[in-house]
mmCIF file of C-alpha atoms and ligand atoms in Angstrom:
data_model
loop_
_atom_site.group_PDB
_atom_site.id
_atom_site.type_symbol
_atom_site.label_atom_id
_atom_site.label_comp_id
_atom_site.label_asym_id
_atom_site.label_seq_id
_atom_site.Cartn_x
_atom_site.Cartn_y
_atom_site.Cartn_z
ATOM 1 C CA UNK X 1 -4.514 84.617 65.300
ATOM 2 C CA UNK X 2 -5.361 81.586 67.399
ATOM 3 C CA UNK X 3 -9.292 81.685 66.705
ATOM 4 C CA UNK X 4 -8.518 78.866 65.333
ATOM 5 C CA UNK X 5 -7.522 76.973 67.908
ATOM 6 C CA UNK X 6 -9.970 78.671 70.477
ATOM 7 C CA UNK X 7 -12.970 77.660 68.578
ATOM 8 C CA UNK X 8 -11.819 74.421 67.838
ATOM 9 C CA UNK X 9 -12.262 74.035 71.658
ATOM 10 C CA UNK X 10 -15.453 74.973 72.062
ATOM 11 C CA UNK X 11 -16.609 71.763 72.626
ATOM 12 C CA UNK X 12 -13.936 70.430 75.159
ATOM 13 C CA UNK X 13 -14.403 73.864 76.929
ATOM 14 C CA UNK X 14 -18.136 73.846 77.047
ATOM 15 C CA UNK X 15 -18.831 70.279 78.564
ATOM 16 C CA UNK X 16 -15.880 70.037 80.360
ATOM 17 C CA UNK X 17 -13.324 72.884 81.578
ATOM 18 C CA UNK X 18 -15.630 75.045 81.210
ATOM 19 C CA UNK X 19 -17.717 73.300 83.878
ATOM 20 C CA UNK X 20 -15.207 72.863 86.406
ATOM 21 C CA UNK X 21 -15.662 76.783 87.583
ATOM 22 C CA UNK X 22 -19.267 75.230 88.171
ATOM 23 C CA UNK X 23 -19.305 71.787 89.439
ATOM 24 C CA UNK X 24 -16.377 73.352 92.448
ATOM 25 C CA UNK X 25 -18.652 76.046 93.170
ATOM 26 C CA UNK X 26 -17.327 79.278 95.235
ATOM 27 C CA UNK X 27 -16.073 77.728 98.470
ATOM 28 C CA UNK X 28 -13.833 75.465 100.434
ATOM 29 C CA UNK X 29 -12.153 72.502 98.892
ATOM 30 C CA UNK X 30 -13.237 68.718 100.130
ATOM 31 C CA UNK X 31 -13.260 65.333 99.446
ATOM 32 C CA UNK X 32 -16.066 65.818 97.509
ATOM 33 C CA UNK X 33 -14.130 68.641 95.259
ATOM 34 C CA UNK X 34 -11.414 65.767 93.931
ATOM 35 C CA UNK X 35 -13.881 63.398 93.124
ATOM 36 C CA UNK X 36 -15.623 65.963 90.566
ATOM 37 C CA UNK X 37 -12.155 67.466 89.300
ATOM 38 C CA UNK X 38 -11.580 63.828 88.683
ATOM 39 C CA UNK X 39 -14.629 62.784 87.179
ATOM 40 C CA UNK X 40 -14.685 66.120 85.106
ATOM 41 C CA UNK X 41 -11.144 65.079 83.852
ATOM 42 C CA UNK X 42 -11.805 61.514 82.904
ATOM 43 C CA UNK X 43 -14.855 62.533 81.289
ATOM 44 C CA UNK X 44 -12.304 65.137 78.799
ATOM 45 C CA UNK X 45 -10.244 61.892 77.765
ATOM 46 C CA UNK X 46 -7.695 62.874 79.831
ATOM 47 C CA UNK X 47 -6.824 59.155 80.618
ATOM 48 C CA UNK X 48 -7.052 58.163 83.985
ATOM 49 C CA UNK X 49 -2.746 57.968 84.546
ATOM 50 C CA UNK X 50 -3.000 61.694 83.429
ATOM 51 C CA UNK X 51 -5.625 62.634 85.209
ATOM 52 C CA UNK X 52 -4.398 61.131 89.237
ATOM 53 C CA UNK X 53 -1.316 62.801 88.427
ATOM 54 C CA UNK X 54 -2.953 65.979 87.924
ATOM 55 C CA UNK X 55 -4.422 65.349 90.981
ATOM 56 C CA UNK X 56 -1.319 64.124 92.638
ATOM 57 C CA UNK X 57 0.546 67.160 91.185
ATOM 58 C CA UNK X 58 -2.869 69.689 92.812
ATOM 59 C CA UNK X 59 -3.110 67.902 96.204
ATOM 60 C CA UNK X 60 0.969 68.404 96.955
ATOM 61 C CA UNK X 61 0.084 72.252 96.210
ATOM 62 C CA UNK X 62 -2.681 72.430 98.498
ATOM 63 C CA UNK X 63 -0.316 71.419 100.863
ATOM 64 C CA UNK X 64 2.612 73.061 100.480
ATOM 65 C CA UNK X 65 0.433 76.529 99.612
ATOM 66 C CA UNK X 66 -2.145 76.339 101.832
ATOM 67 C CA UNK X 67 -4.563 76.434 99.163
ATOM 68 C CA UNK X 68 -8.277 76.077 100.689
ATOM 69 C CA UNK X 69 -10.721 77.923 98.302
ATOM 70 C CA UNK X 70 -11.505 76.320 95.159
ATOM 71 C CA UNK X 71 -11.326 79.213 92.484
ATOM 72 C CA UNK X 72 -7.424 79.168 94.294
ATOM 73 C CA UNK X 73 -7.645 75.005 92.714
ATOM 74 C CA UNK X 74 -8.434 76.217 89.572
ATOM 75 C CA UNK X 75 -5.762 78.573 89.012
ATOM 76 C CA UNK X 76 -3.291 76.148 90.401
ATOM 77 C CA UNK X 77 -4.887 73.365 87.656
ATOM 78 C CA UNK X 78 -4.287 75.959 85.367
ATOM 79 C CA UNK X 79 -0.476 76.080 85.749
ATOM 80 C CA UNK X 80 0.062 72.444 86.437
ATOM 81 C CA UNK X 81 -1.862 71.942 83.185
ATOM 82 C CA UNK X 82 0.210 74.783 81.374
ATOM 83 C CA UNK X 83 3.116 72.263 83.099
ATOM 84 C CA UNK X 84 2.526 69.395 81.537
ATOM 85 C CA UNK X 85 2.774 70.870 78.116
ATOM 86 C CA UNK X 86 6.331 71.222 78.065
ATOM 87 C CA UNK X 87 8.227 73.293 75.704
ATOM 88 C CA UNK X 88 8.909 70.851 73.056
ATOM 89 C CA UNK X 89 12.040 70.515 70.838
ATOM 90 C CA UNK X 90 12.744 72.705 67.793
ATOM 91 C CA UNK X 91 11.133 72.128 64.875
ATOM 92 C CA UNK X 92 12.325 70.691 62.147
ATOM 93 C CA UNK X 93 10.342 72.082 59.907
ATOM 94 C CA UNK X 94 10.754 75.492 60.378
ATOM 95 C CA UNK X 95 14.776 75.419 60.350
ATOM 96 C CA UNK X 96 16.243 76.771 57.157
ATOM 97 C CA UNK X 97 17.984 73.817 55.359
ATOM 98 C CA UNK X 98 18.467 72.685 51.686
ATOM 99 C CA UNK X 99 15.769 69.886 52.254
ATOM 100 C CA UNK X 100 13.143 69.023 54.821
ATOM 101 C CA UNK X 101 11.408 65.658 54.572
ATOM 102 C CA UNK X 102 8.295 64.795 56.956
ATOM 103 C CA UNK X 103 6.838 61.723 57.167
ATOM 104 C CA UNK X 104 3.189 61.644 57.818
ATOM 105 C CA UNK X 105 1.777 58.481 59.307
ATOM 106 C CA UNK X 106 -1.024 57.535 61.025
ATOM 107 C CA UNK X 107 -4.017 55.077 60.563
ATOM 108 C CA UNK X 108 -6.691 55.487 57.698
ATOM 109 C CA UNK X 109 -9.395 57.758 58.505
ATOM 110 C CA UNK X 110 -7.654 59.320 61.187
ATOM 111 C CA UNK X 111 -7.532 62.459 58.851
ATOM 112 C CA UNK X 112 -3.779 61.840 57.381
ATOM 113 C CA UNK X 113 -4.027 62.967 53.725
ATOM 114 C CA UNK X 114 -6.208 65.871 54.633
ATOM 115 C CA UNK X 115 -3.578 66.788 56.988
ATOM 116 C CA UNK X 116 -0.429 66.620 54.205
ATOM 117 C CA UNK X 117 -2.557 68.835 52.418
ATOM 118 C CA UNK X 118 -3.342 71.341 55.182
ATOM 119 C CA UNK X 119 0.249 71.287 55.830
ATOM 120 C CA UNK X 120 1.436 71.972 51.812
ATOM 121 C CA UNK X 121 -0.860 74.733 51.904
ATOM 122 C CA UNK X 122 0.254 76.510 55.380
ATOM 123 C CA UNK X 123 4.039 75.835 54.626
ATOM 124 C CA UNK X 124 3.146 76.995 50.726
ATOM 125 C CA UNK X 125 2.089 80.577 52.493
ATOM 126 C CA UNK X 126 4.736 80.745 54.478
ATOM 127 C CA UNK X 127 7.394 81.046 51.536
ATOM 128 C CA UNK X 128 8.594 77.313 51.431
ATOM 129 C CA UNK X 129 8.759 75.194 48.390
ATOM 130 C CA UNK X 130 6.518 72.065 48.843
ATOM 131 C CA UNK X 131 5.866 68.787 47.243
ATOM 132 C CA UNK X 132 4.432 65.886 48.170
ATOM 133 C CA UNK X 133 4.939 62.180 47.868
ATOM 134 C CA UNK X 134 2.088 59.492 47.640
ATOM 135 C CA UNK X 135 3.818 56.885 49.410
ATOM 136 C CA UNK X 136 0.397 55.495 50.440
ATOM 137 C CA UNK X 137 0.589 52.829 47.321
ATOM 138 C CA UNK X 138 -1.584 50.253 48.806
ATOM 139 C CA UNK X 139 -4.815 52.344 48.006
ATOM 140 C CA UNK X 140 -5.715 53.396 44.305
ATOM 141 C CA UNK X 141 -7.817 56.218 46.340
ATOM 142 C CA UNK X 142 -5.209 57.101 48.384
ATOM 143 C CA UNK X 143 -3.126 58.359 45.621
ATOM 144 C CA UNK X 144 -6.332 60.047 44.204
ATOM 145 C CA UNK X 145 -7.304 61.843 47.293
ATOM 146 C CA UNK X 146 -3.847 63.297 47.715
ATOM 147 C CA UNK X 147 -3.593 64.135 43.860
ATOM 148 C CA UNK X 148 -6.708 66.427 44.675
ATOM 149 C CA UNK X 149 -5.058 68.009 47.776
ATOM 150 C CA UNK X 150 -1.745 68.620 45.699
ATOM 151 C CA UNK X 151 -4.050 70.164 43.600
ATOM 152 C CA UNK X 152 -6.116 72.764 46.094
ATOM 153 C CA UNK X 153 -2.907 73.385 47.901
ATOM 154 C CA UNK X 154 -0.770 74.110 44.468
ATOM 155 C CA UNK X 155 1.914 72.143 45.002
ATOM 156 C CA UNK X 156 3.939 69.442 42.625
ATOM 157 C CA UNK X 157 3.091 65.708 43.587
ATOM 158 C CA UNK X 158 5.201 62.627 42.817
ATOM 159 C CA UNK X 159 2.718 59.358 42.656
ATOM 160 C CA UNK X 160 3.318 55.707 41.510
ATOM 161 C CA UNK X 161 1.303 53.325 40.372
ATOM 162 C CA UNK X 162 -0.959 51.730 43.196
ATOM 163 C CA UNK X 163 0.449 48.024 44.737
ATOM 164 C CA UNK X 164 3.966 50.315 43.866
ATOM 165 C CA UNK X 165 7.185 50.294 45.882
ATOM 166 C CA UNK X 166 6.553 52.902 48.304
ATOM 167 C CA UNK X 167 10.220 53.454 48.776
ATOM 168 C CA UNK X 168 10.922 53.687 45.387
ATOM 169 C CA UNK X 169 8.629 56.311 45.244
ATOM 170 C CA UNK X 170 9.800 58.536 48.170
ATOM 171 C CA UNK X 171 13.243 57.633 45.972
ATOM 172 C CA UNK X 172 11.237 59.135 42.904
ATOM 173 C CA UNK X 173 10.320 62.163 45.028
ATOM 174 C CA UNK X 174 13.463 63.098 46.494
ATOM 175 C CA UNK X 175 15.089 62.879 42.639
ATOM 176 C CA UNK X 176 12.659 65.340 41.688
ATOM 177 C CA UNK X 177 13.511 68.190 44.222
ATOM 178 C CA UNK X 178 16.734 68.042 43.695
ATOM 179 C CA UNK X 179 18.776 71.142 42.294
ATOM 180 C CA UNK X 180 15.331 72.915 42.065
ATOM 181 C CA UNK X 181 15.482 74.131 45.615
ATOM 182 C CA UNK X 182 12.515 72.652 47.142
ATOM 183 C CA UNK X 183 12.081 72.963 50.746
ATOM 184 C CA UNK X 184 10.059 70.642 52.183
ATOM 185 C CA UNK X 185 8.951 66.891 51.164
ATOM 186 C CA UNK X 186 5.836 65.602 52.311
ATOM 187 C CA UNK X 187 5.697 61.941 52.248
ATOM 188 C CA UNK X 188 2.347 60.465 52.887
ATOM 189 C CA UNK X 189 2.878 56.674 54.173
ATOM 190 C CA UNK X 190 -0.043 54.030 54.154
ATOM 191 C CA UNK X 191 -1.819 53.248 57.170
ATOM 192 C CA UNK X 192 -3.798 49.940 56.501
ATOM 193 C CA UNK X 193 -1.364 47.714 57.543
ATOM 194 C CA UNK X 194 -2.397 44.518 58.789
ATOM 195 C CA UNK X 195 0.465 43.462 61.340
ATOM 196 C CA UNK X 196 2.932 45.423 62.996
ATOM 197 C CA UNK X 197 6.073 43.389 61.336
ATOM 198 C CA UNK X 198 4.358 45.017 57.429
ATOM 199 C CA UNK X 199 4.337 48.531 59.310
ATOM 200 C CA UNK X 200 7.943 48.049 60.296
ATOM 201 C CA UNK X 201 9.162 47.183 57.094
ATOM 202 C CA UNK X 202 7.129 49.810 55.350
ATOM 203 C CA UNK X 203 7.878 52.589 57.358
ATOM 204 C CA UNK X 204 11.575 51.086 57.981
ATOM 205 C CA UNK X 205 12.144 50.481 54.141
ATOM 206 C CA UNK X 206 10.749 54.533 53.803
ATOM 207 C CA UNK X 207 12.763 55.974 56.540
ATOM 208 C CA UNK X 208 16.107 54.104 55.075
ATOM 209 C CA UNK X 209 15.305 55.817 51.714
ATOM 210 C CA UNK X 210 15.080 58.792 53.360
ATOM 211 C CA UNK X 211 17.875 58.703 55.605
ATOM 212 C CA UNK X 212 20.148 57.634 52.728
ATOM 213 C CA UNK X 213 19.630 60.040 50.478
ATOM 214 C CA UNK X 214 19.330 63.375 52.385
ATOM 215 C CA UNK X 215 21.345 64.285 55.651
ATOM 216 C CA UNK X 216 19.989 63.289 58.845
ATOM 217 C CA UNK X 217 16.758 62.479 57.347
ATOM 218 C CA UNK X 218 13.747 62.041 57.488
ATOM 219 C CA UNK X 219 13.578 65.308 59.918
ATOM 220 C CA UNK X 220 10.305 64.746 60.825
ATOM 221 C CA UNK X 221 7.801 61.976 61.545
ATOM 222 C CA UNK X 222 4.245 63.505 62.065
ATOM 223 C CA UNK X 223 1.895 61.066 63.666
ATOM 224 C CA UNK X 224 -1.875 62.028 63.219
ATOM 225 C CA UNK X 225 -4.442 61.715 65.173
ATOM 226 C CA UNK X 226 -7.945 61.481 65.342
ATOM 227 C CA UNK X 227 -8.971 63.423 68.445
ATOM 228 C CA UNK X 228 -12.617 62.214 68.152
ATOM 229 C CA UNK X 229 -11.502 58.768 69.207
ATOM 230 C CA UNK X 230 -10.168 60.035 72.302
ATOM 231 C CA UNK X 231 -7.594 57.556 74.520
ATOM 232 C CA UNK X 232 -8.114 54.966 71.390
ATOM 233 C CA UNK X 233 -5.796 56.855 69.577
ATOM 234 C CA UNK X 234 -3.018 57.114 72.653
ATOM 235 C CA UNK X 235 -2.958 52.975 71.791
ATOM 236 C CA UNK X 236 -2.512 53.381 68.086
ATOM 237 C CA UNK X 237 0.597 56.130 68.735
ATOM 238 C CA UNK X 238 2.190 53.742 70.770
ATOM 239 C CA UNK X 239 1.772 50.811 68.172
ATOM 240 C CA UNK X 240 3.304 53.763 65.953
ATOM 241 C CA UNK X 241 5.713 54.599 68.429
ATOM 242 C CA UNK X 242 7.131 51.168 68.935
ATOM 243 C CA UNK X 243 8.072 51.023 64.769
ATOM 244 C CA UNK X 244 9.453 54.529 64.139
ATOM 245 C CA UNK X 245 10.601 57.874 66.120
ATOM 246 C CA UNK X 246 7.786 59.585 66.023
ATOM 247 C CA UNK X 247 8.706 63.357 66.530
ATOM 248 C CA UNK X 248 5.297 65.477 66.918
ATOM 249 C CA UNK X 249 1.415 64.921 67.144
ATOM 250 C CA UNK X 250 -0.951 66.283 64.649
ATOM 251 C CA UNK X 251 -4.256 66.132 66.299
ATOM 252 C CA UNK X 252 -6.771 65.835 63.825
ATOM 253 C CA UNK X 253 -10.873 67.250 64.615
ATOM 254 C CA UNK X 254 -10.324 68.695 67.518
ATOM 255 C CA UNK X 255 -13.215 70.978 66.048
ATOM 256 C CA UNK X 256 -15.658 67.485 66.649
ATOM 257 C CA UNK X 257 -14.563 66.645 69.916
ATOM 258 C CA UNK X 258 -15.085 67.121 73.712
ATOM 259 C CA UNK X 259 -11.862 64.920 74.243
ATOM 260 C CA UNK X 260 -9.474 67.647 74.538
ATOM 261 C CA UNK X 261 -7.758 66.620 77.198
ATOM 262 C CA UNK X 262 -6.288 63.859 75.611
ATOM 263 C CA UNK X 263 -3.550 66.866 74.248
ATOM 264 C CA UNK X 264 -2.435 66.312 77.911
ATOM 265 C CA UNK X 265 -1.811 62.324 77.805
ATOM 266 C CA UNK X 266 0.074 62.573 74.667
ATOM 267 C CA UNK X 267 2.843 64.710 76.568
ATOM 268 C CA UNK X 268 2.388 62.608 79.453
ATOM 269 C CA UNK X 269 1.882 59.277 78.657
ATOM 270 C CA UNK X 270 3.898 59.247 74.851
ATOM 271 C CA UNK X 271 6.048 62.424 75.543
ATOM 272 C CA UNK X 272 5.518 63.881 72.096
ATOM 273 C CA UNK X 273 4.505 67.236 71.075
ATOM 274 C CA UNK X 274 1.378 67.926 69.412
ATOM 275 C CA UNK X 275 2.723 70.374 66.878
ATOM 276 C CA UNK X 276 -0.789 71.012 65.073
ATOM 277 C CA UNK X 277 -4.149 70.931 65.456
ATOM 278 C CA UNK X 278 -7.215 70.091 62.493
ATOM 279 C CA UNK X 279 -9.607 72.854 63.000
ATOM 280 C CA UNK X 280 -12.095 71.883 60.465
ATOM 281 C CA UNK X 281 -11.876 70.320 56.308
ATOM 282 C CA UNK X 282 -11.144 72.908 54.779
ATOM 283 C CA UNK X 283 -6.987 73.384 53.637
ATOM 284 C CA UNK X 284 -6.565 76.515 56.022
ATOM 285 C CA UNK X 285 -8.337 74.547 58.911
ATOM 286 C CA UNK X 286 -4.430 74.006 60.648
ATOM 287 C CA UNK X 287 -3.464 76.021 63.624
ATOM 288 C CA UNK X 288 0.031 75.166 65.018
ATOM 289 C CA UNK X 289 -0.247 74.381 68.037
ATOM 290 C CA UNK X 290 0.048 76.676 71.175
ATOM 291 C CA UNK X 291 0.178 75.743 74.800
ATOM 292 C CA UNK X 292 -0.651 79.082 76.541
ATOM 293 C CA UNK X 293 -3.433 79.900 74.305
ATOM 294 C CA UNK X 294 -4.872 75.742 74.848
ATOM 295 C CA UNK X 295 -4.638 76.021 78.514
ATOM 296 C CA UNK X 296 -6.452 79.667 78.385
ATOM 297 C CA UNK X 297 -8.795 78.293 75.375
ATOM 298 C CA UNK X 298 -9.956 75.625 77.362
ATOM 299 C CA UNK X 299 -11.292 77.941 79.954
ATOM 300 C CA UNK X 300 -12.173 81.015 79.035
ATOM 301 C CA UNK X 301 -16.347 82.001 78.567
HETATM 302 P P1 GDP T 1 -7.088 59.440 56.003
HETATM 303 O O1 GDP T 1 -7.819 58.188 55.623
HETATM 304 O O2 GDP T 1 -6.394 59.301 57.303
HETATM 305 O O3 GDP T 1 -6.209 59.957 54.937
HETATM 306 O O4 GDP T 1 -8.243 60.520 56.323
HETATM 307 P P2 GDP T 1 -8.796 61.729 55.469
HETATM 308 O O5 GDP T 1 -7.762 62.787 55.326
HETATM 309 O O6 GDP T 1 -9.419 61.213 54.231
HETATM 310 O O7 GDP T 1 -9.900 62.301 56.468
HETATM 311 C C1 GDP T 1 -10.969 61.508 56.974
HETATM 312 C C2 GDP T 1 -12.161 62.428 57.257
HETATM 313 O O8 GDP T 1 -11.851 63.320 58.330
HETATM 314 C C3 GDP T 1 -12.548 63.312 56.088
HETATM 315 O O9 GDP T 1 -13.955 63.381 56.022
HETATM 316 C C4 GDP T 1 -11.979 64.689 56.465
HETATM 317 O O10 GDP T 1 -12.716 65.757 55.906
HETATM 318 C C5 GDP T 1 -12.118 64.665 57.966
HETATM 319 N N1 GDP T 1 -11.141 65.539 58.618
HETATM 320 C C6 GDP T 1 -9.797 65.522 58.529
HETATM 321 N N2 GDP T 1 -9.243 66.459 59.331
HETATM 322 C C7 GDP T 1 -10.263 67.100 59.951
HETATM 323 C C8 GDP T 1 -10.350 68.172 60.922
HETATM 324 O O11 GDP T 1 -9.346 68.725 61.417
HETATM 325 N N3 GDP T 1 -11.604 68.537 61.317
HETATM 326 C C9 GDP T 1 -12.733 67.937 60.842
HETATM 327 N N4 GDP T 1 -13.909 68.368 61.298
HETATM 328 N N5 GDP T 1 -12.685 66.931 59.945
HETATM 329 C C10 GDP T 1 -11.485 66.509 59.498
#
C-alpha cells in the first residue's frame, strides 16, 4: 500500500540514508562519526537547525545509554527521527461533515493544481463528493489547467472569468454545493503574487468567504511544496505561514528529489504536518503521508 511512498524515496534513500549504514562503518563511534552523520544530513536538506538537533537529541542518548557502536547510532537516529514526526492533528478532511472546504496554496510551479487534482481524484475513490474551485483568476491558464484536471479526475468545477474576483468565485462555488450534498470543496488560490500585503488580501478576502458562509471554515489550508527545491521552500511556507493558518504540507516530487529530509524541518522548524506526498504526474501519484513507513522507507535496501 505504501509503494508509493517507498519508491518515491528512492532517491533520498540511495544517496543519503541509505549511505549512512556505510559512511559509519561497523565499529566504535568518534568524533569523526558526527561529522559524517552531519554532513550526510545537511547534504538530505535537512537544514542545518534540524540537523544539530538531531545531533543534540543522538549525543544526549549516547550518554545516557551508553551507546558506543555505531549500527547502536543508527537505530537510535531511527527513533529520534520517527520522534520528530509527531502525530499530527486530526484531519479535517477525513471527518464526516455536511461540507469540507480546503484551501490549496502554494507558489506557481510548485505543483499546486496538479495536486487539487490528485486530491479530487483520491477523495473521489474514497466515496466523497468533490468539486473544485478555480480561485487562481489571475492566470487564463490556470483556470485551463485545472478545467483539465476536473476533467481526468471527474469531478464538477466552478471557474470565473480570468482577472475575476477570486472570492466571488469561491462564493460561486460554495452556492453550487449546496443542498446537493457535496463533501468536499477544493479551492485552488493563485500563487503569483507580487508582495506579501496582495497575498494577504487574497488569501484573507478567500478565507472570509469561506469562513462566512460555512461553519468553522475553511477546514483546511494545504500548503504545497516543491520538494525538489529543498530548504527554499521552508522560506516560502513561512512567507505563507505569516498570511494564513496553514494546517498541513503537501510535498510535491518527492519522486525527483534526494532532499527528503526536508519532511523533517517542516515539523521542526514550521510545525506542520506533511499530510501528502506527490509520487509522480500522474492523478493516482498521491500517497498520504505515513511516518513509520518514511522513517523505515528511508532506510531500508
Ligand atoms: P502549479 O503551477 O503550482 O499549479 O504547478 P503544476 O501543478 O502545473 O505542476 C508543475 C510541474 O510539476 C508539472 O510539470 C507537473 O507535472 C509536475 N508535478 C507536480 N506534482 C508532481 C509530483 O508529485 N511528481 C513529479 N515528478 N512531478 C510533479
Amino acid at each position: 500500500m505504501f509503494k508509493g511512498l517507498r519508491e518515491s524515496l528512492s532517491r533520498t534513500r540511495q544517496s543519503v540514508f541509505g549511505q549512512i549504514v556505510n559512511v559509519l562503518g561497523a565499529g566504535e563511534i568518534t568524533e569523526e562519526t558526527w561529522e559524517d552523520v552531519e554532513a550526510l544530513l545537511i547534504q538530505a536538506d535537512m537544514g542545518v537547525p534540524t540537523t544539530l538537533e538531531l545531533i543534540d537529541r543522538m549525543q544526549e542518548r549516547v550518554s545516557s545509554e551508553g551507546l558506543f557502536r555505531t549500527d547502536q547510532l543508527v537505530e537510535a537516529m531511527k527513533e529520534e527521527l520517527r520522534g520528530m514526526l509527531t502525530d499530527p492533528p486530526e484531519f479535517e478532511m477525513e471527518k464526516p461533515r455536511q461540507l469540507t472546504i480546503a484551501m490549496v496554496v502554494g507558489v506557481n510551479g510548485s505543483g499546486k493544481t496538479t495536486t487539487v487534482g490528485k486530491l479530487a481524484h483520491y477523495y473521489k475513490e474514497r466515496g466523497k463528493r468533490v468539486m473544485m474551485v478555480a480561485g487562481d483568476t489571475f492566470r487564463a491558464a490556470a483556470i485551463d489547467q485545472l478545467k483539465i484536471w476536473s476533467e481526468r479526475a471527474g469531478v464538477p468545477i466552478v471557474s470565473g472569468e480570468p482577472g475575476g474576483d477570486p472570492a466571488a468565485i469561491i462564493y460561486d462555488g460554495i452556492r453550487a454545493t449546496r443542498g446537493r450534498g457535496y463533501d468536499l470543496l477544493l479551492v485552488d488560490t493563485a500563487g503569483r503574487l507580487h508582495t506579501k500585503f496582495n497575498l494577504m488580501k487574497e488569501i484573507e478576502k478567500i478565507y472570509n468567504v469561506a469562513r462566512r458562509s460555512v461553519h468553522q471554515a475553511p477546514h483546511e489550508v494545504l500548503l504545497v511544496l516543491d520538494a525538489t527545491t529543498g530548504q527554499n521552500a521552508l522560506v516560502q511556507a513561512r512567507k505563507f505561514g505569516e498570511a494564513v493558518n496553514v494546517t498541513g504540507v503537501v510535498l510535491a516530487k518527492l519522486d525527483s528529489t534526494a532532499k527528503g529530509g526536508m519532511v523533517f524541518s517542516i515539523y521542526q522548524e514550521l510545525g506542520v504536518p506533511v499530510r501528502f506526498i506527490g509520487t509522480g504526474e500522474k492523478i493516482e501519484d498521491l500517497a498520504p503521508f505515513d511516518p513509520d513507513a518514511f522513517v523505515d522507507g528511508l532506510f531500508e535496501e
